[in-house]
Tab-separated table of C-alpha atoms in Angstrom:
chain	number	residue	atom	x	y	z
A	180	UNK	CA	0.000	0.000	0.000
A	181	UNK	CA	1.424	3.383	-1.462
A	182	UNK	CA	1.625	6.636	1.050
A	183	UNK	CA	0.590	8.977	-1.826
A	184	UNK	CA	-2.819	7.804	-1.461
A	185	UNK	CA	-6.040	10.345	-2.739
A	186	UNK	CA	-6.489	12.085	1.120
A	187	UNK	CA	-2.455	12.735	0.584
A	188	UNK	CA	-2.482	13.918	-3.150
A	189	UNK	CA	-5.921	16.193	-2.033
A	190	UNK	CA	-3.947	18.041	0.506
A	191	UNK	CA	-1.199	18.498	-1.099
A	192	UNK	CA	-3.610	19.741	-3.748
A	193	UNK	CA	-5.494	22.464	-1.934
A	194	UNK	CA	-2.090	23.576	0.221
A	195	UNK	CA	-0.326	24.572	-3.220
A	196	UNK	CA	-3.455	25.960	-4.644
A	197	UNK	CA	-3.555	28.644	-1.429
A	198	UNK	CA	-0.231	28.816	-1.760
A	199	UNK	CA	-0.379	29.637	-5.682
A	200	UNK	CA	-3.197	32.112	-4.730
A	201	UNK	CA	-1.007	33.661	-1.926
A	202	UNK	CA	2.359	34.503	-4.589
A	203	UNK	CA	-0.313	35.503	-7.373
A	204	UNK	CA	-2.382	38.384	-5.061
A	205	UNK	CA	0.947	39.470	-4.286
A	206	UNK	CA	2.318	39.418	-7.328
A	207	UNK	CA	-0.535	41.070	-8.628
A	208	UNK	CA	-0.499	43.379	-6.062
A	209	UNK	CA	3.240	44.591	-7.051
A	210	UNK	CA	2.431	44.519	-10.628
A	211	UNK	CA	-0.417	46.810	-10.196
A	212	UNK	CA	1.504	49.124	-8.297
A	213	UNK	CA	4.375	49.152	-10.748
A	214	UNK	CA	1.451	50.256	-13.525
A	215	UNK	CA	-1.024	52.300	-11.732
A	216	UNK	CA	2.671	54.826	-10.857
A	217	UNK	CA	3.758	54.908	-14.218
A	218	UNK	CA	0.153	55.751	-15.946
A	219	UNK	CA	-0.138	58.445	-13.122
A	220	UNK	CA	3.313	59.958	-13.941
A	221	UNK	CA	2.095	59.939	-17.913
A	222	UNK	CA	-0.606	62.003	-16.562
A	223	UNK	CA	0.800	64.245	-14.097
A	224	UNK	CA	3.561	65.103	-16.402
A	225	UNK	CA	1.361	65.667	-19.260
A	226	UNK	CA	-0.376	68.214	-17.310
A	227	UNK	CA	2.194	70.137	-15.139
A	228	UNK	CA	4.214	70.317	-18.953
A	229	UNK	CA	1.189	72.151	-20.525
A	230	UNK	CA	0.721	74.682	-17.201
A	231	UNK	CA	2.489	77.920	-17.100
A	232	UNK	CA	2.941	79.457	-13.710
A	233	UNK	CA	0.990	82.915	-14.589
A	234	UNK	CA	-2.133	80.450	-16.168
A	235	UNK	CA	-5.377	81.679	-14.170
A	236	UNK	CA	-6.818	78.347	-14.077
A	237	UNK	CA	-3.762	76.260	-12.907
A	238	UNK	CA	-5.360	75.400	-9.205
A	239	UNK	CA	-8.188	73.482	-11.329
A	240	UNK	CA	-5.856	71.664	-13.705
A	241	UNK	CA	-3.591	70.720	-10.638
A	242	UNK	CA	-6.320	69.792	-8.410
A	243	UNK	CA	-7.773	67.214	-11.137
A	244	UNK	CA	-4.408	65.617	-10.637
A	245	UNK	CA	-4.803	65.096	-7.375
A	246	UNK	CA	-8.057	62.709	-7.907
A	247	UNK	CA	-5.437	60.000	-9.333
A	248	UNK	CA	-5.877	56.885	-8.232
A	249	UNK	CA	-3.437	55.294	-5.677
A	250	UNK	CA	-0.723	58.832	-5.394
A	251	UNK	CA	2.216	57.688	-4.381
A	252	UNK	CA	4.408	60.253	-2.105
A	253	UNK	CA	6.250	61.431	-4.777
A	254	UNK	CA	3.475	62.373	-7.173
A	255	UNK	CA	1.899	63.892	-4.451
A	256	UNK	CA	4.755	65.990	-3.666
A	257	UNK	CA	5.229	66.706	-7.257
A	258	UNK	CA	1.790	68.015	-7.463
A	259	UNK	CA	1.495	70.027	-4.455
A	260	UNK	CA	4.621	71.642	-5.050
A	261	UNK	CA	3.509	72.888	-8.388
A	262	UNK	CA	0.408	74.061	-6.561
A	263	UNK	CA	1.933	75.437	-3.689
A	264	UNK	CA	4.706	77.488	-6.250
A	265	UNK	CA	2.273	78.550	-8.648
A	266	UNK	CA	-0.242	80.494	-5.571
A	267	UNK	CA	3.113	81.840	-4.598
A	268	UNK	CA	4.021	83.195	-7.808
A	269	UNK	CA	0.440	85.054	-8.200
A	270	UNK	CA	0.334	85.938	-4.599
A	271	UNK	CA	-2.741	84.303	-3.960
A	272	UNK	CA	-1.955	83.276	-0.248
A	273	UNK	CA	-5.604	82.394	1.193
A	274	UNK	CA	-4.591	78.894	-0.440
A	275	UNK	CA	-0.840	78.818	-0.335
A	276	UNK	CA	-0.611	78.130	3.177
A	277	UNK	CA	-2.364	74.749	3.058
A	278	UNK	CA	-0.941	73.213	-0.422
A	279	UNK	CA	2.350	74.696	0.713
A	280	UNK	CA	2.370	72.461	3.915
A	281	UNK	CA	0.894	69.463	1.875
A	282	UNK	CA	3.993	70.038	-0.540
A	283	UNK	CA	6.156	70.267	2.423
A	284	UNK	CA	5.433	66.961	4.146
A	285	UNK	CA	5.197	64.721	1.068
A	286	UNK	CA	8.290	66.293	-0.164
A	287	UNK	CA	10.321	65.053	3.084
A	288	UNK	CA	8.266	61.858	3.226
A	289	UNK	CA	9.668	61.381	-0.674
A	290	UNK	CA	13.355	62.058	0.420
A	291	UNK	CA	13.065	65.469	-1.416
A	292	UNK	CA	14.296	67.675	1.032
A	293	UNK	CA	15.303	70.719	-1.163
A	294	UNK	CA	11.974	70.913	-2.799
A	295	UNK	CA	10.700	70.968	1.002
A	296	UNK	CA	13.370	73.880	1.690
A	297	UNK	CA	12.360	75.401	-1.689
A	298	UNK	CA	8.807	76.120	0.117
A	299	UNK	CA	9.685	77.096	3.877
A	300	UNK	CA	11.670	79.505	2.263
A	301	UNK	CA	8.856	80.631	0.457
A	302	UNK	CA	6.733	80.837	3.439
A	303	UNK	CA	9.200	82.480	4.889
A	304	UNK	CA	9.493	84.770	2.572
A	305	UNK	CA	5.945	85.845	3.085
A	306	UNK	CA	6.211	85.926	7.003
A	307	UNK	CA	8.929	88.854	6.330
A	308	UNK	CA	6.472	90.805	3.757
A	309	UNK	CA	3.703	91.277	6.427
A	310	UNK	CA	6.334	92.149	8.752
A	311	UNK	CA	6.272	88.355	11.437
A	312	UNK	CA	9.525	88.148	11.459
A	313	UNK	CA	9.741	85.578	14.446
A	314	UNK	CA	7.592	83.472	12.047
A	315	UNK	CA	9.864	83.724	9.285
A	316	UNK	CA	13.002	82.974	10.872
A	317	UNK	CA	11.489	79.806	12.673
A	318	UNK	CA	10.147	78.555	9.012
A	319	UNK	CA	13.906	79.052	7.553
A	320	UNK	CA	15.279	77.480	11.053
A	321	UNK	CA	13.035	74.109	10.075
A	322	UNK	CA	14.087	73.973	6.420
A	323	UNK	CA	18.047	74.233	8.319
A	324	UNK	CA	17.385	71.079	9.617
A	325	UNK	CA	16.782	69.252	6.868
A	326	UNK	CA	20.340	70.549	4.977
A	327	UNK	CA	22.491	72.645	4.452
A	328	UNK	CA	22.414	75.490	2.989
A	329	UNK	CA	25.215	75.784	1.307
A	330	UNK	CA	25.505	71.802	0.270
A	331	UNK	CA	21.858	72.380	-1.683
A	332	UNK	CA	22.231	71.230	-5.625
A	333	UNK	CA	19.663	73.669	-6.871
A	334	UNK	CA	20.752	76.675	-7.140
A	335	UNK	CA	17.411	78.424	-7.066
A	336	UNK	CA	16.508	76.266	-3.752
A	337	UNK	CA	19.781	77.514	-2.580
A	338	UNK	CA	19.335	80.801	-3.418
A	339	UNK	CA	15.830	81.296	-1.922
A	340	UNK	CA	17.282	79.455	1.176
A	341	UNK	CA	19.987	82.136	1.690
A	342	UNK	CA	18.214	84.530	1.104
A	343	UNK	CA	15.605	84.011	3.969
A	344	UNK	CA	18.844	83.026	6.080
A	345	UNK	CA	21.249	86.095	6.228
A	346	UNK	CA	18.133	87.682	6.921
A	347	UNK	CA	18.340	85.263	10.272
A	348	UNK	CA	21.673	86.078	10.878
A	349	UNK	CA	21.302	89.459	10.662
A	350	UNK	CA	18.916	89.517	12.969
A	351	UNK	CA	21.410	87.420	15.370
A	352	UNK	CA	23.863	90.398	14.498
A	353	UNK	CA	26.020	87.778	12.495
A	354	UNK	CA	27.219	90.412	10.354
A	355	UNK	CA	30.488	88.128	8.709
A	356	UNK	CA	27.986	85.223	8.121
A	357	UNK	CA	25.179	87.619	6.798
A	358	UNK	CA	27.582	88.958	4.279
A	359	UNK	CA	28.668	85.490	3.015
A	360	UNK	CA	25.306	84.217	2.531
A	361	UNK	CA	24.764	87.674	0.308
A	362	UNK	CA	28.657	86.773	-1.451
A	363	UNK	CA	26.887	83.221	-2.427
A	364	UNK	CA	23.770	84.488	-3.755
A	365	UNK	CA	25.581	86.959	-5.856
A	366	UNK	CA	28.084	83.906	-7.290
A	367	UNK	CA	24.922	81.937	-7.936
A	368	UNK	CA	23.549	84.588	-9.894
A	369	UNK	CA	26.208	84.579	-12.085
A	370	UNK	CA	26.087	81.290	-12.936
A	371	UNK	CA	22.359	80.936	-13.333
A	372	UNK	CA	22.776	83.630	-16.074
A	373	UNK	CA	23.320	81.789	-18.659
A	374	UNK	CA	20.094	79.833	-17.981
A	375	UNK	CA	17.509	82.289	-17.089
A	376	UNK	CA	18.961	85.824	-17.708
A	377	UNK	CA	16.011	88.133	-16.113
A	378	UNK	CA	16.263	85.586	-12.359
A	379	UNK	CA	19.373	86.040	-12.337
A	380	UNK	CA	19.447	89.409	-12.971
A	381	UNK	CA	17.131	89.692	-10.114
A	382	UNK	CA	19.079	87.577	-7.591
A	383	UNK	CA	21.939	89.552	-7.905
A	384	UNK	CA	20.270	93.088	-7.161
A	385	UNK	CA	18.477	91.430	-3.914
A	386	UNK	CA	21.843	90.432	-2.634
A	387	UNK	CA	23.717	93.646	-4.002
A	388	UNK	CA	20.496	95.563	-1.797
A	389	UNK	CA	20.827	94.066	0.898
A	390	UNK	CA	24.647	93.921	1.076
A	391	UNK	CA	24.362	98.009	1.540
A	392	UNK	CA	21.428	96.733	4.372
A	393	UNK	CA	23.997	94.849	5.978
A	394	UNK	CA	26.452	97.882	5.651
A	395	UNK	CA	24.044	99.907	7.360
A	396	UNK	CA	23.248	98.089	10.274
A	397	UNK	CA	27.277	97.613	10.644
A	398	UNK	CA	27.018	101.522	11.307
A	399	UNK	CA	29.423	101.978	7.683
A	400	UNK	CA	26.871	104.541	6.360
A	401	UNK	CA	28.742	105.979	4.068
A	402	UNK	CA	29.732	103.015	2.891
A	403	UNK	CA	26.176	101.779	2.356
A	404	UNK	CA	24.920	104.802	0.596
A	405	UNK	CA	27.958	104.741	-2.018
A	406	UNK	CA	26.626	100.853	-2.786
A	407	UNK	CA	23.168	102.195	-3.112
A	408	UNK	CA	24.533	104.702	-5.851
A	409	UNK	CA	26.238	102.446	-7.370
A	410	UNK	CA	23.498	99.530	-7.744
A	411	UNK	CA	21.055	102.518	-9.141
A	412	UNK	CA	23.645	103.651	-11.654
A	413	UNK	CA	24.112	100.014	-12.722
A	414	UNK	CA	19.814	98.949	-12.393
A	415	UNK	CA	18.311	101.815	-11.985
A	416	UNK	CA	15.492	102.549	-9.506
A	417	UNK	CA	12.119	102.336	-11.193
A	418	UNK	CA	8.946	101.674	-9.592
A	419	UNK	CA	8.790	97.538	-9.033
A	420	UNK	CA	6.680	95.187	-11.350
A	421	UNK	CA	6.297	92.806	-8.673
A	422	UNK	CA	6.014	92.256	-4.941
A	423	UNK	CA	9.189	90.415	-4.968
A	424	UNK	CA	10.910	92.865	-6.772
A	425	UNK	CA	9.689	95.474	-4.451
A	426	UNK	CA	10.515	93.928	-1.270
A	427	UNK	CA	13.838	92.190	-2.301
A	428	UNK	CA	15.397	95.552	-4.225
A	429	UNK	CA	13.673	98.753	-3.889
A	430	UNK	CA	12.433	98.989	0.131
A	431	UNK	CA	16.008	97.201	1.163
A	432	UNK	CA	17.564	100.403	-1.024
A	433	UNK	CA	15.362	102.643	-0.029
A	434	UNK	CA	15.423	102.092	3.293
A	435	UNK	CA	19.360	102.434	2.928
A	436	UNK	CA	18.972	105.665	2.175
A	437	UNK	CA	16.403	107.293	4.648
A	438	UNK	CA	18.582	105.955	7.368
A	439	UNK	CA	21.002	107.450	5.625
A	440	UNK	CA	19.850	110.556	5.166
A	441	UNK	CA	18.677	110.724	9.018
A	442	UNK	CA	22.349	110.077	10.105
A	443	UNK	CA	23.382	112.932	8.251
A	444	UNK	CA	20.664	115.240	9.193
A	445	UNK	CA	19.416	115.857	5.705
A	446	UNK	CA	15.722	115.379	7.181
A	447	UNK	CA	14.324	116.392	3.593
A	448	UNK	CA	15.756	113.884	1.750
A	449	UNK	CA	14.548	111.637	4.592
A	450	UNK	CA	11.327	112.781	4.437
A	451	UNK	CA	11.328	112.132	0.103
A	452	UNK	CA	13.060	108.955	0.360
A	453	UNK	CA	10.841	107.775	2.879
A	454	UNK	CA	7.458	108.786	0.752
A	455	UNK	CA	8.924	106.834	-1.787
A	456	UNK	CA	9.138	104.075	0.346
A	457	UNK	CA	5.464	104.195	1.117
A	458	UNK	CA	4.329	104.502	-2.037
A	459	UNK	CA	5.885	101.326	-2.931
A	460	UNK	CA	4.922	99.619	0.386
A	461	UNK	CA	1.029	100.914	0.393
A	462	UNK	CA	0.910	99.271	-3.639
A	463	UNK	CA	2.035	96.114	-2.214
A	464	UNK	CA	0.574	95.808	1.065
A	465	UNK	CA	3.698	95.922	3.479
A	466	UNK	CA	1.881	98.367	5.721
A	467	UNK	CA	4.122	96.706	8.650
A	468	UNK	CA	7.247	97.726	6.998
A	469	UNK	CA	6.024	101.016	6.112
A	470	UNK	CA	4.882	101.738	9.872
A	471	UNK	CA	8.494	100.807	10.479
A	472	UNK	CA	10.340	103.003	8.855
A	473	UNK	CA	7.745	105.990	9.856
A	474	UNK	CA	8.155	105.354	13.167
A	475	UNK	CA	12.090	105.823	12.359
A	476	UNK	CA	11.545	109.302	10.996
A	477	UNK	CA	9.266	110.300	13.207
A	478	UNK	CA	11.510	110.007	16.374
A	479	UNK	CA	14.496	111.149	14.415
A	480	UNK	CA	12.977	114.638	12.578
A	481	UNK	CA	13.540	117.376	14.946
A	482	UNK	CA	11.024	119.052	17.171
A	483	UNK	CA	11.481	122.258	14.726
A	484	UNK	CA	9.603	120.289	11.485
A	485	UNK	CA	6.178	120.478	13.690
A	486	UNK	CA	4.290	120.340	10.398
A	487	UNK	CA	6.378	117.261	8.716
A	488	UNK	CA	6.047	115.791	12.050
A	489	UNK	CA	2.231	116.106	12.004
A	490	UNK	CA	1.821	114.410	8.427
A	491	UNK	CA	3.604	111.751	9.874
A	492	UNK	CA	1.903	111.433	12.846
A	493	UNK	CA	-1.316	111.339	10.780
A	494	UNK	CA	-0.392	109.294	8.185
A	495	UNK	CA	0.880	106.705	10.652
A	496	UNK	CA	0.626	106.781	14.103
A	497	UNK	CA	2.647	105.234	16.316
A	498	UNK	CA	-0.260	103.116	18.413
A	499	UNK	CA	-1.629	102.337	14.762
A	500	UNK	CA	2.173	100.317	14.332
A	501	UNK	CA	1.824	98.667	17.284
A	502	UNK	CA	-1.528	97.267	16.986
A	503	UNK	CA	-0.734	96.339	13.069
A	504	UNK	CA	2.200	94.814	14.675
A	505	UNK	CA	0.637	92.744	17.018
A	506	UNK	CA	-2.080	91.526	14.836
A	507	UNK	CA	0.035	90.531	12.165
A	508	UNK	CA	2.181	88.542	14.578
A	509	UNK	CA	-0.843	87.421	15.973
A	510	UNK	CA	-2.339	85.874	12.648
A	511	UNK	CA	1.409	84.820	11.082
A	512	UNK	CA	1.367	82.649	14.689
A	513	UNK	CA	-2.516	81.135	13.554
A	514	UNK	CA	-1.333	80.728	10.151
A	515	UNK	CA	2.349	78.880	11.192
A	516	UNK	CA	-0.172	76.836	13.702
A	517	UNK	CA	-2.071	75.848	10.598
A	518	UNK	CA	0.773	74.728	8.452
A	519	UNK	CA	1.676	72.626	11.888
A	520	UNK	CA	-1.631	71.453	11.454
A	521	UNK	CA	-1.759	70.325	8.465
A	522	UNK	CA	1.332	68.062	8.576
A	523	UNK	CA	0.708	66.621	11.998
A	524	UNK	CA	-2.969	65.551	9.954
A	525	UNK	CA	-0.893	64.305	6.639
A	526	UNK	CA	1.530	62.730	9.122
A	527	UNK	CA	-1.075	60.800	11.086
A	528	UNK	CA	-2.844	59.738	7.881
A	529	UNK	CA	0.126	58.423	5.845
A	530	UNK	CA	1.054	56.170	9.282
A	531	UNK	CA	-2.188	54.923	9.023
A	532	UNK	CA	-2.495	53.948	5.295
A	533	UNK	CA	1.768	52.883	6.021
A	534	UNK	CA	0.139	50.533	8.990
A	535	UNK	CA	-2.357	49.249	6.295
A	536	UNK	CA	-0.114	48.381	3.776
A	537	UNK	CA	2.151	46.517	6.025
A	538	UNK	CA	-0.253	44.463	7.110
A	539	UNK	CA	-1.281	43.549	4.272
A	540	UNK	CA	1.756	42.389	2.933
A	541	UNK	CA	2.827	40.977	6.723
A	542	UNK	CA	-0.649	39.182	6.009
A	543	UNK	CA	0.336	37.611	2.678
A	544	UNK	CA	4.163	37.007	3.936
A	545	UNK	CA	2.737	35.232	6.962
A	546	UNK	CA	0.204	33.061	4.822
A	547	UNK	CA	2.744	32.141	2.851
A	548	UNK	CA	4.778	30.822	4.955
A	549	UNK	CA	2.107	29.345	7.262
A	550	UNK	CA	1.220	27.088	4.070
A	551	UNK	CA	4.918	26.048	3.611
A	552	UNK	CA	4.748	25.274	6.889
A	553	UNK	CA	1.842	22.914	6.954
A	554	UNK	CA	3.197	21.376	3.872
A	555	UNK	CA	6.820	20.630	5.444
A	556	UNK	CA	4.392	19.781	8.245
A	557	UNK	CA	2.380	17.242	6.470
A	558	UNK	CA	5.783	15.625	4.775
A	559	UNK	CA	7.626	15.261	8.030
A	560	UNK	CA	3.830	13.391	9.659
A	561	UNK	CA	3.852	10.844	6.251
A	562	UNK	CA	7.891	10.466	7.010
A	563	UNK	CA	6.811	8.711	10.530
A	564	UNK	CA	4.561	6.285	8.983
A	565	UNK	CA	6.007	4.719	6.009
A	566	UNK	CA	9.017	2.794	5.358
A	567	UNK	CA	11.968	4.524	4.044
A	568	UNK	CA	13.809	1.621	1.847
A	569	UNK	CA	10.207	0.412	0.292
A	570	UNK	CA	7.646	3.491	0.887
A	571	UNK	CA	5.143	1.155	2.306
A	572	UNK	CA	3.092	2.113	5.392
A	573	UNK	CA	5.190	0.559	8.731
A	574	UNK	CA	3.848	-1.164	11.449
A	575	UNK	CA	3.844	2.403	13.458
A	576	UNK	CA	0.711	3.319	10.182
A	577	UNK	CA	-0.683	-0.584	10.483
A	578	UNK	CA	-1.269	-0.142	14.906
A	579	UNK	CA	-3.075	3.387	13.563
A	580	UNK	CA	-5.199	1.969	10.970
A	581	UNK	CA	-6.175	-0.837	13.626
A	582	UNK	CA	-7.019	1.162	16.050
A	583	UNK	CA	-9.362	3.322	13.500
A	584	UNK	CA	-10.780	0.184	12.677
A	585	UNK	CA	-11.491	-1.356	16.184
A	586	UNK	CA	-13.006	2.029	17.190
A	587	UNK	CA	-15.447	1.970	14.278
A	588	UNK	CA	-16.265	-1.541	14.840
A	589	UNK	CA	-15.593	-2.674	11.352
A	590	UNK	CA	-14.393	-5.398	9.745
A	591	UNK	CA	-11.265	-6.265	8.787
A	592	UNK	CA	-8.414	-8.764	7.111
A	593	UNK	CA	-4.923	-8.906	7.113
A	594	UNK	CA	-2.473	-10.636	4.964
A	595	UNK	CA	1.060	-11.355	6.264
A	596	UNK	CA	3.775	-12.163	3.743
A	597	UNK	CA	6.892	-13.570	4.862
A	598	UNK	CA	10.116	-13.994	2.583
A	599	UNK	CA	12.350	-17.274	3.657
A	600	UNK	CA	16.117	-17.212	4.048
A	601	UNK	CA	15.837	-13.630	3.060
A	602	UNK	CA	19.238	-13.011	5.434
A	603	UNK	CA	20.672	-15.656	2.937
A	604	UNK	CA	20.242	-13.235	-0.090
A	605	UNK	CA	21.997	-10.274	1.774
A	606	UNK	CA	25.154	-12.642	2.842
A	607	UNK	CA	25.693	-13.593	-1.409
A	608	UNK	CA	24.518	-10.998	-3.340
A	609	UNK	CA	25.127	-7.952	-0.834
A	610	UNK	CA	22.645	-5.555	1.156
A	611	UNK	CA	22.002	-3.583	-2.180
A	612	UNK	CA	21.184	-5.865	-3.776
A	613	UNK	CA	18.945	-7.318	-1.069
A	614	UNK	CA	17.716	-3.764	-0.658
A	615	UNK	CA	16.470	-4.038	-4.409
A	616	UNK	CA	14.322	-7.316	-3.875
A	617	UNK	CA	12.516	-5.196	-1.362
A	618	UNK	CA	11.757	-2.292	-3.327
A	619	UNK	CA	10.600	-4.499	-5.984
């Protein structure tokens, strides 16, 4: 009687069928994945090829991406930071905060940390327009952490990330370090020339601006005012296109030279430059940085300019800056505690749908194995009860089978065979030989 009987070949049967099902769902699984990325990246670059960054409609082209099926980090931080760039560029910030945070934390979850720095800088950036600087300088401290500065490929990123960051140091009166972050952007500027004239055109000013702003705050005044001459000989000082423009070239320059004017008592040049200042500042909405430099004038003018004094006064008064201080701070601290929000949320979902897709494929690693398991099982139970020279059942399987019967009360025969001078065989033709009979 044969081990491999129909109950053995069945089991076998069904165990590699599970099995067979197990490899295939995960195979399937894998292959799916492998397909589903790469007709989403067909798409998404289809798309974010055909948008331009001053295109009205971009939000709705970009947010149709975002209904993709099965995103992985990457793509989303692809699409997000298109988003997130694009409401930058056009200023539209009721949105940028959200989408910029969403870019932010799939960026570092994708291992793209200078895209991630691109955008703190960026929010930065916008902290410093409306005059939180506290806010700003903590967004650029968080993009530190992820690299540095200086070691960042992209020389945009890099420059954006300086940029924010000898702002920082300035601020820490880190005038040597201040100045080389300026000396970097101005190098980088150079180089990017060749790829995108107008940028770089417009990097180099900001740093050249705020190089005399660094001046000045060193107390080199003179100094700082002969750089402002000089960058308005070499760019000129027209009225800005844009709000970066205007609060990366002309308010840095302008600013230069009020303060420069107060030192040397030439109040009515003061009292120009500083107009000029609010022009530009009231077109663009930095009323904070405005106030600022009002406040400057008004405690420097003399007490003899009553009636300048009194415009002043009017125009801007000094409880007016406070309060516009304090609410800006106020809302840049909601806004930062938004953006905080919003990744703590992302971060809690993607450990959940992380969780899910380990245990999924724990689950199918696990079943897997459990079914090799009960197959090496199953061999090593058949191993105990048949005979290893002839593969016939042993008399361990024939007391089993007996007992089964007995229990059942059933009826039963039994034929013994018994082979005569068998030891005979073994001693004249050998043990393999005798080993042969058997298996025959």
């Amino acid at each position: 009687m044969k081990y491999n009987t129909l109950r053995g070949r069945l089991f076998y049967a069904i165990v590699l069928s599970l099995l067979a099902i197990a490899l295939i769902s995960c195979a399937a699984t894998f292959l799916y994945s492998v397909v589903i990325k790469k007709v989403n990246e067909k798409k998404i670059n289809v798309v974010l090829e055909n948008i331009k960054d001053d295109d009205a409609n971009f939000q709705e082209k970009i947010g149709l991406l975002l209904d993709l099926p099965h995103l992985t980090d990457e793509q989303k931080a692809v699409i997000y930071n298109k988003k997130a760039v694009g409401e930058y560029l056009q200023n539209k910030m009721e949105t940028f905060i959200d989408d910029a945070g969403y870019a932010i934390f799939y960026n570092i979850q994708a291992g793209r940390d200078e895209d991630a720095i691109y955008l703190y800088a960026c929010l930065a950036n916008y902290y410093l327009e409306a005059g939180a600087d506290s806010a700003a300088y903590a967004m650029i401290l968080n993009a530190r952490k992820l690299k540095n500065f200086y070691r960042i490929e992209d020389i945009v990123t890099r420059i954006q990330a300086l940029h924010i960051y000898g702002r920082y140091l300035l601020k820490e009166n880190d005038f040597e370090d201040a100045l080389k972050t300026q000396g970097q952007i101005t190098k980088d500027a150079q180089v990017l020339f060749e790829k995108n004239q107008e940028a770089s055109i417009g990097y180099k000013k900001a740093a050249l601006a705020y190089t005399a702003y660094i001046t000045l705050m060193q107390g080199q005044t003179d100094e700082a005012l002969r750089m402002v001459d000089a960058i308005y000989d070499e760019y000129g000082d027209e009225m800005p296109a844009s709000h970066v423009q205007a609060y990366d070239y002309n308010i840095p320059l302008l600013y230069v030279k009020t303060h420069c004017a107060i030192r040397k008592h030439n109040y009515e040049d003061a009292i120009k430059f500083n107009s000029e200042y609010g022009k530009i500042c009231k077109k663009f909405g930095f009323t904070m940085k405005k106030s600022q430099l009002s406040k400057d004038l008004l405690f420097a003018l003399p007490r003899s300019m009553l009636e300048e004094r009194q415009k002043i006064f009017i125009q801007q008064s000094i409880d007016s800056s406070i309060l516009a201080e304090t609410f800006l701070e106020n809302y840049t601290e909601l806004m930062g505690n938004k953006l905080d929000s919003v990744m703590e949320n992302l971060s809690y979902s993607s450990r959940i749908r992380k969780s899910r897709t380990k245990l999924f494929s724990t689950t199918a690693i696990v079943t897997v194995v459990f079914l090799l398991f009960l197959l090496i099982l199953y061999k090593v139970y058949t191993d105990t009860l048949i005979d290893g020279l002839t593969k016939l059942y042993n008399r361990r399987a024939l007391n089993k089978r007996v007992e089964r019967l007995l229990v059942a009360e059933k009826d039963y025969k039994a034929i013994m065979i018994d082979v005569d001078n068998f030891k005979k065989l073994n001693d004249t033709m050998g043990h393999e030989y005798g080993d042969y009979v058997l298996r025959g």
